[in-house]
Short mmCIF file of C-alpha atoms and ligand atoms in Angstrom, two decimals:
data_model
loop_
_atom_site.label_atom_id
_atom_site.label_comp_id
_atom_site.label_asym_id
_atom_site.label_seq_id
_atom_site.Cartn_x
_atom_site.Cartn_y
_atom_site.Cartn_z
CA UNK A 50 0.00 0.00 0.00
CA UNK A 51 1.09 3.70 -0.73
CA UNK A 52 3.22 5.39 2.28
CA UNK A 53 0.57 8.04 2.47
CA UNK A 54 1.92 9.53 5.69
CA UNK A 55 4.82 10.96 3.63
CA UNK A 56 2.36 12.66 1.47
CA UNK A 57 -0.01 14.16 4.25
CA UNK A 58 0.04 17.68 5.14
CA UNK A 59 0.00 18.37 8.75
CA UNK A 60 -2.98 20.55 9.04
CA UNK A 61 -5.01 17.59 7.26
CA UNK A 62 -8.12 16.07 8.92
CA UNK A 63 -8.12 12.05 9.38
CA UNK A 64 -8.06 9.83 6.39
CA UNK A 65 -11.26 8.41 4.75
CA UNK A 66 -11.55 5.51 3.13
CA UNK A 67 -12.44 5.27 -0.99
CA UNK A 68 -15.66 3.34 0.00
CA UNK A 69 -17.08 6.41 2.39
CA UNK A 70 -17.59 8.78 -0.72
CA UNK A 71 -18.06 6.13 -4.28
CA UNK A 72 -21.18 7.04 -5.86
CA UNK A 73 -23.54 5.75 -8.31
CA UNK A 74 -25.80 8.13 -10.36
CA UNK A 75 -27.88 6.43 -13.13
CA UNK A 76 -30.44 8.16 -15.66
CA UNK A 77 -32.48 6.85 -18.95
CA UNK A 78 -31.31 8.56 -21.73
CA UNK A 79 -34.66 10.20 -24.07
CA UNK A 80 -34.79 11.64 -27.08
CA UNK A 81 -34.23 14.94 -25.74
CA UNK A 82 -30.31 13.93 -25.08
CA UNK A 83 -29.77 13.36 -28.94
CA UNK A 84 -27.63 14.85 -31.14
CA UNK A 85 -27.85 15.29 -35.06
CA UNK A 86 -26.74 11.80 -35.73
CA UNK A 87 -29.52 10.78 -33.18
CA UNK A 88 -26.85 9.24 -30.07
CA UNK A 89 -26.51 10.61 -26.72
CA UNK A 90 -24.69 14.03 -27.03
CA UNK A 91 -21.06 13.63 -25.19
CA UNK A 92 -21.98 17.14 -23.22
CA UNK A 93 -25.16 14.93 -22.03
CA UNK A 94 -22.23 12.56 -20.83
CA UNK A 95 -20.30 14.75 -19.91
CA UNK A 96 -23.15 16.65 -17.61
CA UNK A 97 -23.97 13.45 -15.48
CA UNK A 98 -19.91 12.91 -15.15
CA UNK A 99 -19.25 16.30 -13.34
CA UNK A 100 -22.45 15.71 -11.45
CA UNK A 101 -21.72 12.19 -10.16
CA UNK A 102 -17.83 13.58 -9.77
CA UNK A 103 -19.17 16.72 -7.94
CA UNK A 104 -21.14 14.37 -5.09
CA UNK A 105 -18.11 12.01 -4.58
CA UNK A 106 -15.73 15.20 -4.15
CA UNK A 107 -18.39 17.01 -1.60
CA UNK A 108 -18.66 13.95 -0.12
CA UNK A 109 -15.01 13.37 0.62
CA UNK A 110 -14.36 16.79 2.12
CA UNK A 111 -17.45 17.44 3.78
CA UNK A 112 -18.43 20.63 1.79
CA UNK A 113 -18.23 22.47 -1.32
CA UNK A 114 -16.09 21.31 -4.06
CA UNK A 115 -15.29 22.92 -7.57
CA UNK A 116 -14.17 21.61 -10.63
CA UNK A 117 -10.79 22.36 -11.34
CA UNK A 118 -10.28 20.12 -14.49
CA UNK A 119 -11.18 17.59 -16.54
CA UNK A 120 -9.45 15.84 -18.54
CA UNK A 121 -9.33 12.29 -20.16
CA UNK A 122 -13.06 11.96 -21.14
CA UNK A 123 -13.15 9.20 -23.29
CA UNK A 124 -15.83 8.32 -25.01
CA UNK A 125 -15.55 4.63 -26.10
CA UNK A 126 -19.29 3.37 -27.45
CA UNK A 127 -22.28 5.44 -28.28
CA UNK A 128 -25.24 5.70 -26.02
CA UNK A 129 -28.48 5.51 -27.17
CA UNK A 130 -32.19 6.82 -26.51
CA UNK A 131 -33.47 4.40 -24.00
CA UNK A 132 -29.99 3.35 -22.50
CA UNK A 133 -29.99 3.31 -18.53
CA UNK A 134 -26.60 4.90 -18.21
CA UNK A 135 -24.86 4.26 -14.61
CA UNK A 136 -21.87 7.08 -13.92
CA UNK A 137 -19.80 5.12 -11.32
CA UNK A 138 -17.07 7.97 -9.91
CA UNK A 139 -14.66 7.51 -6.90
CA UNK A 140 -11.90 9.59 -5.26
CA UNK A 141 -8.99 7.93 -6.51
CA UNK A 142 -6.26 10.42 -5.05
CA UNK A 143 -6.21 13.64 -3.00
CA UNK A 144 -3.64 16.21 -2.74
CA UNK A 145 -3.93 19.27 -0.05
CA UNK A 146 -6.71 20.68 -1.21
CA UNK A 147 -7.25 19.08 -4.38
CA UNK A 148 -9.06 15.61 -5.56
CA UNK A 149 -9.07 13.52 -8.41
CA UNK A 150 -12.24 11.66 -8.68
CA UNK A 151 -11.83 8.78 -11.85
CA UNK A 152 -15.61 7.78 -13.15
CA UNK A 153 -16.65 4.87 -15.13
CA UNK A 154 -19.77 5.55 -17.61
CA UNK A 155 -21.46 2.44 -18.34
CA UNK A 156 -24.71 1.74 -20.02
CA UNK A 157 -27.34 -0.74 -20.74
CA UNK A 158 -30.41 -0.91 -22.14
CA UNK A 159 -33.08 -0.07 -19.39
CA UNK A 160 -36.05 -2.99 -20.15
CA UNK A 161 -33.00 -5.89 -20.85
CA UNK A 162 -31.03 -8.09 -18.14
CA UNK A 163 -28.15 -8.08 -20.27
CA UNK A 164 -24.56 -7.10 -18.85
CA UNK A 165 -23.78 -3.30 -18.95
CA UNK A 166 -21.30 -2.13 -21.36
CA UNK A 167 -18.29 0.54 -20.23
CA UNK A 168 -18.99 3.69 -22.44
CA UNK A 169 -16.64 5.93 -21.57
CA UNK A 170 -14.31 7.48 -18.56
CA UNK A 171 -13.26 10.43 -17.16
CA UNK A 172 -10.59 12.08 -14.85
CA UNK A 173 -11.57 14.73 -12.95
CA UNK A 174 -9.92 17.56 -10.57
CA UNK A 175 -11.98 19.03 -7.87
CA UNK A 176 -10.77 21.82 -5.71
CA UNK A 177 -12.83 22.04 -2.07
CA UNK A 178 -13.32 25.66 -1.29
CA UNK A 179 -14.81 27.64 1.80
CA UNK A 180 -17.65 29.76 1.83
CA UNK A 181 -15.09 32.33 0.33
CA UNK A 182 -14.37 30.49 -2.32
CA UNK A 183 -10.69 29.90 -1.15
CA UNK A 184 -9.08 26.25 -1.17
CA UNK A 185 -9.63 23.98 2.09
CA UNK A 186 -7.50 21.09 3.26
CA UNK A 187 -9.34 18.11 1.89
CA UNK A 188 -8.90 14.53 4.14
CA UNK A 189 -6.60 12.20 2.45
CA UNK A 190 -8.33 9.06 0.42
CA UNK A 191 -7.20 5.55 2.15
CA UNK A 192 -7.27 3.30 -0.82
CA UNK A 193 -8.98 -0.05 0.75
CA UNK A 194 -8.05 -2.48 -2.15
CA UNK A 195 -5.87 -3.67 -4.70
CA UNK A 196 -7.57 -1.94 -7.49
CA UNK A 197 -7.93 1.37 -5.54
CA UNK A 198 -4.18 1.31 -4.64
CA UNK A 199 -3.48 1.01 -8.74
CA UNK A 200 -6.27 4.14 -9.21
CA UNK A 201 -4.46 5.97 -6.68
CA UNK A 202 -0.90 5.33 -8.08
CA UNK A 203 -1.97 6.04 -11.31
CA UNK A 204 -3.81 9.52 -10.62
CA UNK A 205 -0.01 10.65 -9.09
CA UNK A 206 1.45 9.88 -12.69
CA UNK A 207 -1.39 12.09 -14.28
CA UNK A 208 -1.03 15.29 -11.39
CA UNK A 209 2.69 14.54 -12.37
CA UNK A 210 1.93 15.23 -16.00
CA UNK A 211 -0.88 17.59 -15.41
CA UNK A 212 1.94 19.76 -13.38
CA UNK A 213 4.45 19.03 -15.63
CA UNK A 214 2.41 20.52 -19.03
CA UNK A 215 1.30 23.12 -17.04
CA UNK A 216 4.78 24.61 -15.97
CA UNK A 217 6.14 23.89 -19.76
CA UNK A 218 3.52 25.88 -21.30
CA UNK A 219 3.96 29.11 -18.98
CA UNK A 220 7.77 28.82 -19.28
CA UNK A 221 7.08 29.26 -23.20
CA UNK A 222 4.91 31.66 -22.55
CA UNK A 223 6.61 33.60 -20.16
CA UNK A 224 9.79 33.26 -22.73
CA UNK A 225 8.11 34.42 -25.75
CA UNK A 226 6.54 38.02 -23.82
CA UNK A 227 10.38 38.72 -23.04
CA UNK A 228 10.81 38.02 -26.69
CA UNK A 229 8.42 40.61 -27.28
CA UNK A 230 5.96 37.81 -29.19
CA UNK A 231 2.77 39.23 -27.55
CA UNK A 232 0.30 37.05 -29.27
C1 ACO B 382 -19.26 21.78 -9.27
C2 ACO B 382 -19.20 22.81 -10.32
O1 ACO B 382 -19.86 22.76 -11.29
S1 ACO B 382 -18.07 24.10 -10.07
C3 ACO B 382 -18.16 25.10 -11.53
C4 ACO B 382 -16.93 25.02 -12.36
N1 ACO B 382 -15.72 25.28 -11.61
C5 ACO B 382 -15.42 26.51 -11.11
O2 ACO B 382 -16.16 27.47 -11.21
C6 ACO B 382 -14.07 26.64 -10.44
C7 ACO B 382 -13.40 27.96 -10.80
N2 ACO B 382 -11.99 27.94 -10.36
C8 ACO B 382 -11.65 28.29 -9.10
O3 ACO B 382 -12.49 28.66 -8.27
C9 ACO B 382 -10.18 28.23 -8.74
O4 ACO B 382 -9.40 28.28 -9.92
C10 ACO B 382 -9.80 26.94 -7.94
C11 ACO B 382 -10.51 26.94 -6.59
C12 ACO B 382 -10.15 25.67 -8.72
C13 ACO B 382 -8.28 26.92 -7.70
O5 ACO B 382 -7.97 28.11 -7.04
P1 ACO B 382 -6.45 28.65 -6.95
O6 ACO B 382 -6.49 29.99 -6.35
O7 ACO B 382 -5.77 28.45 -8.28
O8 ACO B 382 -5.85 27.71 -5.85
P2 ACO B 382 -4.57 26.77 -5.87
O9 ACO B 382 -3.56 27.17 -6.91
O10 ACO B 382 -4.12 26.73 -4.44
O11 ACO B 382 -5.16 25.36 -6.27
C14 ACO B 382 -5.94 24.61 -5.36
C15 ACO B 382 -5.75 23.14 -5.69
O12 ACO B 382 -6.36 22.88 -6.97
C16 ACO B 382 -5.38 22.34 -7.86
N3 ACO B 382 -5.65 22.91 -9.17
C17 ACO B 382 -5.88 24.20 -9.47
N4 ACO B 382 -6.07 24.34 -10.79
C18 ACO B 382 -5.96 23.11 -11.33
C19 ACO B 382 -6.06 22.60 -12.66
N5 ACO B 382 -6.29 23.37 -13.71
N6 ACO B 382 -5.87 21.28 -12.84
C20 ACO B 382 -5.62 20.46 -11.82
N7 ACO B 382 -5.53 20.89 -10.52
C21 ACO B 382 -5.69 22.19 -10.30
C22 ACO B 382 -4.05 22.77 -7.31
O13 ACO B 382 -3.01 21.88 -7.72
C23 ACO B 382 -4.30 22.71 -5.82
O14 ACO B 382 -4.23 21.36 -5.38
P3 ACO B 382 -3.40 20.90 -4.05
O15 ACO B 382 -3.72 21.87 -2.95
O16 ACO B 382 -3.94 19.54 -3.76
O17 ACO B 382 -1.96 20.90 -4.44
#
């Protein structure tokens, strides 16, 4: 298991465990989620993601949450009018204020018994802010199992990137003003 005391701020409240904040959200898709080509419009998707993320990151730190990013939505089958689409989101890693809550989008058809099918995913960054607004020391996520230790280990590689792009871009930025390049 990850050595999480190395990565825990001292002003952090107690650990909670993955399990405490998982959520499930599930809705029927209707015609009135189409697009032109008559599928489920990714924003649709996309909608019910940040919603189901937005729970699980309130959850975890007992408050108000914002979305910081997202990133990583993948959309891997169509969904259809009249598929019962379950967003499955947990907290897969937290930082010292911030959250990544990974969701899986699966669907199935809503009057069959056959298996779901995985849809799509999404990574997504939630900040947890005061009543000002202002970042708040979140609790850090105890992964419980195998497959939430992997999540978790994973989500540091992509804050590791997501840093990592970040920086890279303002240095070139920051580089081409004192150039004079003001585009
Ligand atoms: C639920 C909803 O629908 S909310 C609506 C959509 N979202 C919003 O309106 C949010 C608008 N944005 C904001 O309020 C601010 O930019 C905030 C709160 C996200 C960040 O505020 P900042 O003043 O930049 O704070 P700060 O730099 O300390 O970042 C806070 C944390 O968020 C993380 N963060 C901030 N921006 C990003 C980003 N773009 N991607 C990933 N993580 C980010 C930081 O790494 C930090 O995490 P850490 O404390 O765990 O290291």
């Amino acid at each position: 298991m990850t050595d999480l005391a190395s990565s825990v701020p001292e002003s952090a409240p107690p650990g909670k465990p993955t399990s405490a904040s998982r959520t499930t959200l599930s809705h029927i898709m209707t015609h009135s989620d189409t697009n032109l080509l008559g599928t489920v419009h990714g924003g649709v998707i996309m909608k019910l993601v940040d919603d189901a993320a937005g729970a699980v990151a309130g959850r975890h730190s007992e408050g108000p949450a914002v979305t910081a990013s997202m990133d990583e939505m993948v959309f891997l089958e169509p969904v259809r009018v009249g598929d019962l689409v379950h967003v499955k989101a947990q907290v897969n890693w937290t930082g010292r204020t911030s959250m990544e809550v990974g969701v899986r989008v699966l669907a199935e058809r809503w009057n069959e018994s056959t298996p779901p099918t995985q849809v799509g995913t999404a990574y997504l960054v939630f900040a947890a802010v005061s009543a000002e607004g202002k970042p708040r020391p979140v609790p850090p996520v105890v992964p419980e199992t195998e497959r939430d230790e992997r999540r978790y280990q994973e989500a540091q590689i992509r804050r590791t990137h997501r840093l990592a792009r970040r920086r890279a871009i303002k240095e070139l930025r920051d580089r081409r003003a004192a150039e004079g390049l003001n585009d």
